Each structure stands twice: as C-alpha cells, then as structure tokens.
C-alpha cells in the first residue's frame, strides 16, 4: 500500500518545480530574436532556429511530449517528422499572413494535450498521435515564425533549417531515452508526460491571464 503513495509523492515533487518554472516564464519567452533583434543574416537565422525550441519552455516541453509518445510505437523514429513537417507548414502560414487568433492559448493547450496523452495513454492509437503531432506542430510552427516575418529570404531559410535540425535531434533523443527508461522503469516515462501536462496547464493559465 505504501508504493503507490510514494509514487504519487514523487510525481508531485517533480511536477511542482515544472509548474513553478513555467509560471515564472512569460508565454512570449519562446518568441524572441537575437537578443531582441531580428536575425539579418543566414548565420544569425540558423542560430535563432537552433535556439528557439530550446530556450522557449513551451516549445521544449512539446518536443519532450512528442518524443515520449513516439517512443510507444515500433517504428516511432519516423513520427517526430510528422510534427516537424507540420511545424514547417505552420511557419508557412505565418509568412503567408494567415491569422490564427488566440495563438498563445492554443499553443499552451497543445502542450497540455500531448503531455496528458503521454501520461495517461501508454498505448495511444496511432491516428490520435498523428493528429496531436499535426495540430501541435502547426501551432508551434506558426508561433516560432513570429520573429522572422519580414526577414531576408536567406535568414528565413537558415532559420527553418536550424528549427528542423534541433527539433529532430531533441525529439529523437527523448524517444531513445524514453525507450531506455521504459525497459527499466516504465512508470517514469508516464511521470515525465505528467510534467509536460503540468507545464502545459501552467502555460494555459498564463495565456488566459495575459
């Protein structure tokens, strides 16, 4: 009877700092340029593309969730690319000046949905996973393109290259780590999914209160 209680305490201990960290960072954290300036060269664009999903907590959290869910499938290595392709499409929508209202709220909800699915559905259906990856990728790509609207073409393409490279690397690394952990302590991958969901919930609260 003590084991579930201890597990719940561990989950709360892990979730609390994640929520506090998310609450301490504004939703706009992930939508910065090079120290506040728009990248103007291909080198700066590539560096910004590499930095955005890592420095932005909401985008980093979604990549963790993508890796966790993809790890559940035998051929999961290809699944993060669904998210990445959708992300590129989302960037294209922003560059085409298509309006997506309430973007911060939708981005936060996507983090919550992916994290919750990773925590509660150890055998999530493939269509559900693909749908989550497609919608989430579209929303996050649209948000990530914000600082590049109006930039020079070379900087934009370099930015997209950096985005694709870092997102593919992070999601794949999480996938490999999740499989390694699941083979030893399966519950921990679900706990990490809970952390992603907790961060997403915190982002939702911040977006609604902004």
PDB file of N, CA and C in Angstrom, residues 36-125:
ATOM      1  N   UNK A  36      16.594  40.114 -28.883  1.00  0.00           N
ATOM      2  CA  UNK A  36      15.517  41.047 -29.157  1.00  0.00           C
ATOM      3  C   UNK A  36      15.518  41.585 -30.570  1.00  0.00           C
ATOM      4  N   UNK A  37      16.594  41.340 -31.335  1.00  0.00           N
ATOM      5  CA  UNK A  37      16.680  41.820 -32.709  1.00  0.00           C
ATOM      6  C   UNK A  37      16.370  40.696 -33.680  1.00  0.00           C
ATOM      7  N   UNK A  38      15.811  41.049 -34.834  1.00  0.00           N
ATOM      8  CA  UNK A  38      15.505  40.051 -35.849  1.00  0.00           C
ATOM      9  C   UNK A  38      16.791  39.605 -36.535  1.00  0.00           C
ATOM     10  N   UNK A  39      16.983  38.296 -36.720  1.00  0.00           N
ATOM     11  CA  UNK A  39      18.164  37.822 -37.444  1.00  0.00           C
ATOM     12  C   UNK A  39      18.209  38.419 -38.852  1.00  0.00           C
ATOM     13  N   UNK A  40      19.387  38.876 -39.258  1.00  0.00           N
ATOM     14  CA  UNK A  40      19.513  39.550 -40.544  1.00  0.00           C
ATOM     15  C   UNK A  40      20.408  38.818 -41.527  1.00  0.00           C
ATOM     16  N   UNK A  41      21.110  37.776 -41.070  1.00  0.00           N
ATOM     17  CA  UNK A  41      21.994  37.007 -41.945  1.00  0.00           C
ATOM     18  C   UNK A  41      21.651  35.522 -41.821  1.00  0.00           C
ATOM     19  N   UNK A  42      22.059  34.703 -42.808  1.00  0.00           N
ATOM     20  CA  UNK A  42      21.816  33.261 -42.678  1.00  0.00           C
ATOM     21  C   UNK A  42      22.409  32.661 -41.409  1.00  0.00           C
ATOM     22  N   UNK A  43      23.595  33.122 -41.012  1.00  0.00           N
ATOM     23  CA  UNK A  43      24.213  32.582 -39.796  1.00  0.00           C
ATOM     24  C   UNK A  43      23.369  32.901 -38.560  1.00  0.00           C
ATOM     25  N   UNK A  44      22.889  34.146 -38.473  1.00  0.00           N
ATOM     26  CA  UNK A  44      22.044  34.526 -37.345  1.00  0.00           C
ATOM     27  C   UNK A  44      20.707  33.785 -37.392  1.00  0.00           C
ATOM     28  N   UNK A  45      20.169  33.625 -38.594  1.00  0.00           N
ATOM     29  CA  UNK A  45      18.917  32.888 -38.736  1.00  0.00           C
ATOM     30  C   UNK A  45      19.057  31.443 -38.299  1.00  0.00           C
ATOM     31  N   UNK A  46      20.160  30.801 -38.680  1.00  0.00           N
ATOM     32  CA  UNK A  46      20.395  29.410 -38.288  1.00  0.00           C
ATOM     33  C   UNK A  46      20.546  29.296 -36.770  1.00  0.00           C
ATOM     34  N   UNK A  47      21.291  30.240 -36.172  1.00  0.00           N
ATOM     35  CA  UNK A  47      21.474  30.225 -34.716  1.00  0.00           C
ATOM     36  C   UNK A  47      20.148  30.430 -33.997  1.00  0.00           C
ATOM     37  N   UNK A  48      19.303  31.332 -34.523  1.00  0.00           N
ATOM     38  CA  UNK A  48      17.992  31.567 -33.906  1.00  0.00           C
ATOM     39  C   UNK A  48      17.117  30.334 -34.021  1.00  0.00           C
ATOM     40  N   UNK A  49      17.186  29.646 -35.157  1.00  0.00           N
ATOM     41  CA  UNK A  49      16.410  28.425 -35.330  1.00  0.00           C
ATOM     42  C   UNK A  49      16.816  27.344 -34.357  1.00  0.00           C
ATOM     43  N   UNK A  50      18.121  27.236 -34.104  1.00  0.00           N
ATOM     44  CA  UNK A  50      18.606  26.261 -33.129  1.00  0.00           C
ATOM     45  C   UNK A  50      18.184  26.623 -31.710  1.00  0.00           C
ATOM     46  N   UNK A  51      18.130  27.911 -31.411  1.00  0.00           N
ATOM     47  CA  UNK A  51      17.892  28.357 -30.032  1.00  0.00           C
ATOM     48  C   UNK A  51      16.425  28.364 -29.639  1.00  0.00           C
ATOM     49  N   UNK A  52      15.541  28.698 -30.568  1.00  0.00           N
ATOM     50  CA  UNK A  52      14.137  28.915 -30.205  1.00  0.00           C
ATOM     51  C   UNK A  52      13.488  27.743 -29.482  1.00  0.00           C
ATOM     52  N   UNK A  53      13.530  26.529 -30.024  1.00  0.00           N
ATOM     53  CA  UNK A  53      12.824  25.443 -29.333  1.00  0.00           C
ATOM     54  C   UNK A  53      13.486  25.021 -28.038  1.00  0.00           C
ATOM     55  N   UNK A  54      14.749  25.420 -27.815  1.00  0.00           N
ATOM     56  CA  UNK A  54      15.451  25.044 -26.583  1.00  0.00           C
ATOM     57  C   UNK A  54      15.240  26.096 -25.496  1.00  0.00           C
ATOM     58  N   UNK A  55      15.304  27.379 -25.876  1.00  0.00           N
ATOM     59  CA  UNK A  55      15.136  28.452 -24.903  1.00  0.00           C
ATOM     60  C   UNK A  55      13.675  28.729 -24.587  1.00  0.00           C
ATOM     61  N   UNK A  56      12.775  28.369 -25.484  1.00  0.00           N
ATOM     62  CA  UNK A  56      11.357  28.562 -25.235  1.00  0.00           C
ATOM     63  C   UNK A  56      10.782  27.361 -24.514  1.00  0.00           C
ATOM     64  N   UNK A  57      10.338  27.550 -23.268  1.00  0.00           N
ATOM     65  CA  UNK A  57       9.887  26.419 -22.454  1.00  0.00           C
ATOM     66  C   UNK A  57       8.701  25.683 -23.067  1.00  0.00           C
ATOM     67  N   UNK A  58       7.761  26.426 -23.686  1.00  0.00           N
ATOM     68  CA  UNK A  58       6.597  25.753 -24.259  1.00  0.00           C
ATOM     69  C   UNK A  58       6.997  24.865 -25.432  1.00  0.00           C
ATOM     70  N   UNK A  59       7.923  25.343 -26.259  1.00  0.00           N
ATOM     71  CA  UNK A  59       8.357  24.540 -27.403  1.00  0.00           C
ATOM     72  C   UNK A  59       9.247  23.374 -26.978  1.00  0.00           C
ATOM     73  N   UNK A  60      10.054  23.588 -25.957  1.00  0.00           N
ATOM     74  CA  UNK A  60      10.876  22.495 -25.457  1.00  0.00           C
ATOM     75  C   UNK A  60      10.002  21.403 -24.841  1.00  0.00           C
ATOM     76  N   UNK A  61       8.960  21.820 -24.116  1.00  0.00           N
ATOM     77  CA  UNK A  61       8.053  20.853 -23.489  1.00  0.00           C
ATOM     78  C   UNK A  61       7.331  20.008 -24.534  1.00  0.00           C
ATOM     79  N   UNK A  62       6.900  20.644 -25.627  1.00  0.00           N
ATOM     80  CA  UNK A  62       6.170  19.879 -26.642  1.00  0.00           C
ATOM     81  C   UNK A  62       7.080  18.856 -27.305  1.00  0.00           C
ATOM     82  N   UNK A  63       8.368  19.193 -27.475  1.00  0.00           N
ATOM     83  CA  UNK A  63       9.303  18.236 -28.068  1.00  0.00           C
ATOM     84  C   UNK A  63       9.504  17.030 -27.162  1.00  0.00           C
ATOM     85  N   UNK A  64       9.524  17.266 -25.846  1.00  0.00           N
ATOM     86  CA  UNK A  64       9.620  16.146 -24.909  1.00  0.00           C
ATOM     87  C   UNK A  64       8.386  15.251 -25.042  1.00  0.00           C
ATOM     88  N   UNK A  65       7.199  15.868 -25.105  1.00  0.00           N
ATOM     89  CA  UNK A  65       5.977  15.095 -25.259  1.00  0.00           C
ATOM     90  C   UNK A  65       5.946  14.315 -26.554  1.00  0.00           C
ATOM     91  N   UNK A  66       6.404  14.925 -27.634  1.00  0.00           N
ATOM     92  CA  UNK A  66       6.453  14.240 -28.937  1.00  0.00           C
ATOM     93  C   UNK A  66       7.362  13.013 -28.851  1.00  0.00           C
ATOM     94  N   UNK A  67       8.533  13.184 -28.248  1.00  0.00           N
ATOM     95  CA  UNK A  67       9.444  12.051 -28.110  1.00  0.00           C
ATOM     96  C   UNK A  67       8.861  10.934 -27.257  1.00  0.00           C
ATOM     97  N   UNK A  68       8.170  11.297 -26.177  1.00  0.00           N
ATOM     98  CA  UNK A  68       7.559  10.294 -25.303  1.00  0.00           C
ATOM     99  C   UNK A  68       6.501   9.486 -26.032  1.00  0.00           C
ATOM    100  N   UNK A  69       5.644  10.175 -26.781  1.00  0.00           N
ATOM    101  CA  UNK A  69       4.583   9.461 -27.496  1.00  0.00           C
ATOM    102  C   UNK A  69       5.136   8.619 -28.639  1.00  0.00           C
ATOM    103  N   UNK A  70       6.104   9.164 -29.366  1.00  0.00           N
ATOM    104  CA  UNK A  70       6.671   8.425 -30.493  1.00  0.00           C
ATOM    105  C   UNK A  70       7.370   7.151 -30.028  1.00  0.00           C
ATOM    106  N   UNK A  71       7.905   7.176 -28.807  1.00  0.00           N
ATOM    107  CA  UNK A  71       8.628   6.016 -28.279  1.00  0.00           C
ATOM    108  C   UNK A  71       7.713   4.815 -28.079  1.00  0.00           C
ATOM    109  N   UNK A  72       6.402   5.037 -28.048  1.00  0.00           N
ATOM    110  CA  UNK A  72       5.458   3.937 -27.802  1.00  0.00           C
ATOM    111  C   UNK A  72       5.279   3.046 -29.032  1.00  0.00           C
ATOM    112  N   UNK A  73       5.734   3.504 -30.186  1.00  0.00           N
ATOM    113  CA  UNK A  73       5.481   2.775 -31.431  1.00  0.00           C
ATOM    114  C   UNK A  73       6.756   2.107 -31.945  1.00  0.00           C
ATOM    115  N   UNK A  74       6.588   0.947 -32.562  1.00  0.00           N
ATOM    116  CA  UNK A  74       7.722   0.173 -33.034  1.00  0.00           C
ATOM    117  C   UNK A  74       8.551   0.949 -34.054  1.00  0.00           C
ATOM    118  N   UNK A  75       7.863   1.676 -34.924  1.00  0.00           N
ATOM    119  CA  UNK A  75       8.552   2.495 -35.922  1.00  0.00           C
ATOM    120  C   UNK A  75       8.422   3.979 -35.575  1.00  0.00           C
ATOM    121  N   UNK A  76       8.585   4.261 -34.308  1.00  0.00           N
ATOM    122  CA  UNK A  76       8.356   5.616 -33.825  1.00  0.00           C
ATOM    123  C   UNK A  76       9.367   6.638 -34.283  1.00  0.00           C
ATOM    124  N   UNK A  77      10.527   6.209 -34.778  1.00  0.00           N
ATOM    125  CA  UNK A  77      11.547   7.162 -35.189  1.00  0.00           C
ATOM    126  C   UNK A  77      11.072   8.093 -36.298  1.00  0.00           C
ATOM    127  N   UNK A  78      10.086   7.650 -37.074  1.00  0.00           N
ATOM    128  CA  UNK A  78       9.586   8.493 -38.166  1.00  0.00           C
ATOM    129  C   UNK A  78       8.504   9.473 -37.700  1.00  0.00           C
ATOM    130  N   UNK A  79       7.911   9.227 -36.537  1.00  0.00           N
ATOM    131  CA  UNK A  79       6.767  10.032 -36.105  1.00  0.00           C
ATOM    132  C   UNK A  79       7.108  11.482 -35.767  1.00  0.00           C
ATOM    133  N   UNK A  80       8.260  11.778 -35.143  1.00  0.00           N
ATOM    134  CA  UNK A  80       8.562  13.193 -34.888  1.00  0.00           C
ATOM    135  C   UNK A  80       8.598  14.045 -36.151  1.00  0.00           C
ATOM    136  N   UNK A  81       8.858  13.412 -37.307  1.00  0.00           N
ATOM    137  CA  UNK A  81       8.908  14.183 -38.541  1.00  0.00           C
ATOM    138  C   UNK A  81       7.521  14.660 -38.968  1.00  0.00           C
ATOM    139  N   UNK A  82       6.470  13.992 -38.480  1.00  0.00           N
ATOM    140  CA  UNK A  82       5.114  14.493 -38.715  1.00  0.00           C
ATOM    141  C   UNK A  82       4.958  15.841 -38.030  1.00  0.00           C
ATOM    142  N   UNK A  83       5.427  15.912 -36.795  1.00  0.00           N
ATOM    143  CA  UNK A  83       5.398  17.178 -36.060  1.00  0.00           C
ATOM    144  C   UNK A  83       6.239  18.232 -36.773  1.00  0.00           C
ATOM    145  N   UNK A  84       7.433  17.846 -37.223  1.00  0.00           N
ATOM    146  CA  UNK A  84       8.352  18.800 -37.849  1.00  0.00           C
ATOM    147  C   UNK A  84       7.796  19.319 -39.172  1.00  0.00           C
ATOM    148  N   UNK A  85       7.203  18.435 -39.979  1.00  0.00           N
ATOM    149  CA  UNK A  85       6.605  18.863 -41.249  1.00  0.00           C
ATOM    150  C   UNK A  85       5.443  19.818 -40.985  1.00  0.00           C
ATOM    151  N   UNK A  86       4.624  19.484 -39.983  1.00  0.00           N
ATOM    152  CA  UNK A  86       3.510  20.367 -39.621  1.00  0.00           C
ATOM    153  C   UNK A  86       4.029  21.694 -39.095  1.00  0.00           C
ATOM    154  N   UNK A  87       5.147  21.658 -38.370  1.00  0.00           N
ATOM    155  CA  UNK A  87       5.755  22.885 -37.874  1.00  0.00           C
ATOM    156  C   UNK A  87       6.176  23.787 -39.029  1.00  0.00           C
ATOM    157  N   UNK A  88       6.796  23.188 -40.049  1.00  0.00           N
ATOM    158  CA  UNK A  88       7.203  23.961 -41.220  1.00  0.00           C
ATOM    159  C   UNK A  88       5.991  24.566 -41.919  1.00  0.00           C
ATOM    160  N   UNK A  89       4.893  23.800 -41.981  1.00  0.00           N
ATOM    161  CA  UNK A  89       3.659  24.315 -42.582  1.00  0.00           C
ATOM    162  C   UNK A  89       3.109  25.476 -41.768  1.00  0.00           C
ATOM    163  N   UNK A  90       3.208  25.378 -40.435  1.00  0.00           N
ATOM    164  CA  UNK A  90       2.764  26.475 -39.580  1.00  0.00           C
ATOM    165  C   UNK A  90       3.577  27.742 -39.806  1.00  0.00           C
ATOM    166  N   UNK A  91       4.888  27.576 -39.989  1.00  0.00           N
ATOM    167  CA  UNK A  91       5.733  28.731 -40.330  1.00  0.00           C
ATOM    168  C   UNK A  91       5.258  29.357 -41.636  1.00  0.00           C
ATOM    169  N   UNK A  92       4.948  28.496 -42.618  1.00  0.00           N
ATOM    170  CA  UNK A  92       4.476  28.999 -43.904  1.00  0.00           C
ATOM    171  C   UNK A  92       3.185  29.779 -43.786  1.00  0.00           C
ATOM    172  N   UNK A  93       2.287  29.311 -42.920  1.00  0.00           N
ATOM    173  CA  UNK A  93       1.028  30.039 -42.709  1.00  0.00           C
ATOM    174  C   UNK A  93       1.291  31.440 -42.160  1.00  0.00           C
ATOM    175  N   UNK A  94       2.238  31.527 -41.232  1.00  0.00           N
ATOM    176  CA  UNK A  94       2.555  32.842 -40.661  1.00  0.00           C
ATOM    177  C   UNK A  94       3.169  33.756 -41.716  1.00  0.00           C
ATOM    178  N   UNK A  95       4.085  33.218 -42.502  1.00  0.00           N
ATOM    179  CA  UNK A  95       4.715  34.018 -43.543  1.00  0.00           C
ATOM    180  C   UNK A  95       3.696  34.448 -44.607  1.00  0.00           C
ATOM    181  N   UNK A  96       2.651  33.636 -44.784  1.00  0.00           N
ATOM    182  CA  UNK A  96       1.596  33.975 -45.738  1.00  0.00           C
ATOM    183  C   UNK A  96       0.556  34.910 -45.134  1.00  0.00           C
ATOM    184  N   UNK A  97       0.788  35.334 -43.895  1.00  0.00           N
ATOM    185  CA  UNK A  97      -0.063  36.291 -43.190  1.00  0.00           C
ATOM    186  C   UNK A  97      -1.470  35.753 -42.919  1.00  0.00           C
ATOM    187  N   UNK A  98      -1.564  34.429 -42.710  1.00  0.00           N
ATOM    188  CA  UNK A  98      -2.821  33.827 -42.278  1.00  0.00           C
ATOM    189  C   UNK A  98      -2.971  34.067 -40.779  1.00  0.00           C
ATOM    190  N   UNK A  99      -4.120  34.550 -40.345  1.00  0.00           N
ATOM    191  CA  UNK A  99      -4.315  34.915 -38.942  1.00  0.00           C
ATOM    192  C   UNK A  99      -4.809  33.725 -38.126  1.00  0.00           C
ATOM    193  N   UNK A 100      -4.126  33.445 -37.025  1.00  0.00           N
ATOM    194  CA  UNK A 100      -4.564  32.422 -36.070  1.00  0.00           C
ATOM    195  C   UNK A 100      -4.835  33.109 -34.735  1.00  0.00           C
ATOM    196  N   UNK A 101      -6.097  33.338 -34.397  1.00  0.00           N
ATOM    197  CA  UNK A 101      -6.409  34.049 -33.147  1.00  0.00           C
ATOM    198  C   UNK A 101      -6.137  33.183 -31.923  1.00  0.00           C
ATOM    199  N   UNK A 102      -5.918  33.845 -30.797  1.00  0.00           N
ATOM    200  CA  UNK A 102      -5.705  33.178 -29.505  1.00  0.00           C
ATOM    201  C   UNK A 102      -4.560  32.173 -29.576  1.00  0.00           C
ATOM    202  N   UNK A 103      -3.504  32.530 -30.275  1.00  0.00           N
ATOM    203  CA  UNK A 103      -2.413  31.592 -30.538  1.00  0.00           C
ATOM    204  C   UNK A 103      -1.766  31.073 -29.258  1.00  0.00           C
ATOM    205  N   UNK A 104      -1.470  31.952 -28.306  1.00  0.00           N
ATOM    206  CA  UNK A 104      -0.793  31.527 -27.083  1.00  0.00           C
ATOM    207  C   UNK A 104      -1.605  30.473 -26.329  1.00  0.00           C
ATOM    208  N   UNK A 105      -2.915  30.656 -26.323  1.00  0.00           N
ATOM    209  CA  UNK A 105      -3.777  29.692 -25.635  1.00  0.00           C
ATOM    210  C   UNK A 105      -3.738  28.340 -26.333  1.00  0.00           C
ATOM    211  N   UNK A 106      -3.819  28.347 -27.668  1.00  0.00           N
ATOM    212  CA  UNK A 106      -3.806  27.095 -28.419  1.00  0.00           C
ATOM    213  C   UNK A 106      -2.457  26.381 -28.289  1.00  0.00           C
ATOM    214  N   UNK A 107      -1.375  27.147 -28.303  1.00  0.00           N
ATOM    215  CA  UNK A 107      -0.048  26.553 -28.120  1.00  0.00           C
ATOM    216  C   UNK A 107       0.044  25.891 -26.751  1.00  0.00           C
ATOM    217  N   UNK A 108      -0.419  26.586 -25.718  1.00  0.00           N
ATOM    218  CA  UNK A 108      -0.381  26.034 -24.366  1.00  0.00           C
ATOM    219  C   UNK A 108      -1.251  24.784 -24.256  1.00  0.00           C
ATOM    220  N   UNK A 109      -2.435  24.825 -24.860  1.00  0.00           N
ATOM    221  CA  UNK A 109      -3.322  23.658 -24.828  1.00  0.00           C
ATOM    222  C   UNK A 109      -2.706  22.462 -25.543  1.00  0.00           C
ATOM    223  N   UNK A 110      -1.949  22.722 -26.598  1.00  0.00           N
ATOM    224  CA  UNK A 110      -1.311  21.617 -27.317  1.00  0.00           C
ATOM    225  C   UNK A 110      -0.256  20.939 -26.440  1.00  0.00           C
ATOM    226  N   UNK A 111       0.483  21.730 -25.666  1.00  0.00           N
ATOM    227  CA  UNK A 111       1.459  21.153 -24.737  1.00  0.00           C
ATOM    228  C   UNK A 111       0.748  20.303 -23.698  1.00  0.00           C
ATOM    229  N   UNK A 112      -0.351  20.824 -23.161  1.00  0.00           N
ATOM    230  CA  UNK A 112      -1.122  20.085 -22.165  1.00  0.00           C
ATOM    231  C   UNK A 112      -1.674  18.781 -22.738  1.00  0.00           C
ATOM    232  N   UNK A 113      -2.222  18.836 -23.957  1.00  0.00           N
ATOM    233  CA  UNK A 113      -2.843  17.655 -24.562  1.00  0.00           C
ATOM    234  C   UNK A 113      -1.819  16.558 -24.838  1.00  0.00           C
ATOM    235  N   UNK A 114      -0.678  16.936 -25.382  1.00  0.00           N
ATOM    236  CA  UNK A 114       0.361  15.937 -25.673  1.00  0.00           C
ATOM    237  C   UNK A 114       0.900  15.338 -24.380  1.00  0.00           C
ATOM    238  N   UNK A 115       1.166  16.178 -23.378  1.00  0.00           N
ATOM    239  CA  UNK A 115       1.669  15.670 -22.107  1.00  0.00           C
ATOM    240  C   UNK A 115       0.674  14.764 -21.413  1.00  0.00           C
ATOM    241  N   UNK A 116      -0.600  15.153 -21.432  1.00  0.00           N
ATOM    242  CA  UNK A 116      -1.629  14.342 -20.780  1.00  0.00           C
ATOM    243  C   UNK A 116      -1.778  12.985 -21.469  1.00  0.00           C
ATOM    244  N   UNK A 117      -1.714  12.984 -22.792  1.00  0.00           N
ATOM    245  CA  UNK A 117      -1.798  11.725 -23.528  1.00  0.00           C
ATOM    246  C   UNK A 117      -0.621  10.823 -23.199  1.00  0.00           C
ATOM    247  N   UNK A 118       0.574  11.408 -23.115  1.00  0.00           N
ATOM    248  CA  UNK A 118       1.761  10.622 -22.765  1.00  0.00           C
ATOM    249  C   UNK A 118       1.665  10.052 -21.355  1.00  0.00           C
ATOM    250  N   UNK A 119       1.000  10.783 -20.463  1.00  0.00           N
ATOM    251  CA  UNK A 119       0.890  10.338 -19.073  1.00  0.00           C
ATOM    252  C   UNK A 119      -0.193   9.285 -18.878  1.00  0.00           C
ATOM    253  N   UNK A 120      -1.300   9.415 -19.615  1.00  0.00           N
ATOM    254  CA  UNK A 120      -2.464   8.568 -19.345  1.00  0.00           C
ATOM    255  C   UNK A 120      -2.683   7.450 -20.357  1.00  0.00           C
ATOM    256  N   UNK A 121      -2.100   7.577 -21.546  1.00  0.00           N
ATOM    257  CA  UNK A 121      -2.355   6.588 -22.594  1.00  0.00           C
ATOM    258  C   UNK A 121      -1.061   5.921 -23.031  1.00  0.00           C
ATOM    259  N   UNK A 122      -0.624   4.890 -22.311  1.00  0.00           N
ATOM    260  CA  UNK A 122       0.624   4.219 -22.688  1.00  0.00           C
ATOM    261  C   UNK A 122       0.540   3.543 -24.053  1.00  0.00           C
ATOM    262  N   UNK A 123      -0.668   3.283 -24.525  1.00  0.00           N
ATOM    263  CA  UNK A 123      -0.853   2.693 -25.854  1.00  0.00           C
ATOM    264  C   UNK A 123      -1.788   3.588 -26.668  1.00  0.00           C
ATOM    265  N   UNK A 124      -1.429   4.843 -26.821  1.00  0.00           N
ATOM    266  CA  UNK A 124      -2.258   5.788 -27.578  1.00  0.00           C
ATOM    267  C   UNK A 124      -2.387   5.324 -29.027  1.00  0.00           C
ATOM    268  N   UNK A 125      -3.592   5.376 -29.601  1.00  0.00           N
ATOM    269  CA  UNK A 125      -3.775   4.957 -31.001  1.00  0.00           C
ATOM    270  C   UNK A 125      -2.942   5.820 -31.942  1.00  0.00           C
TER     271      UNK A 125
END
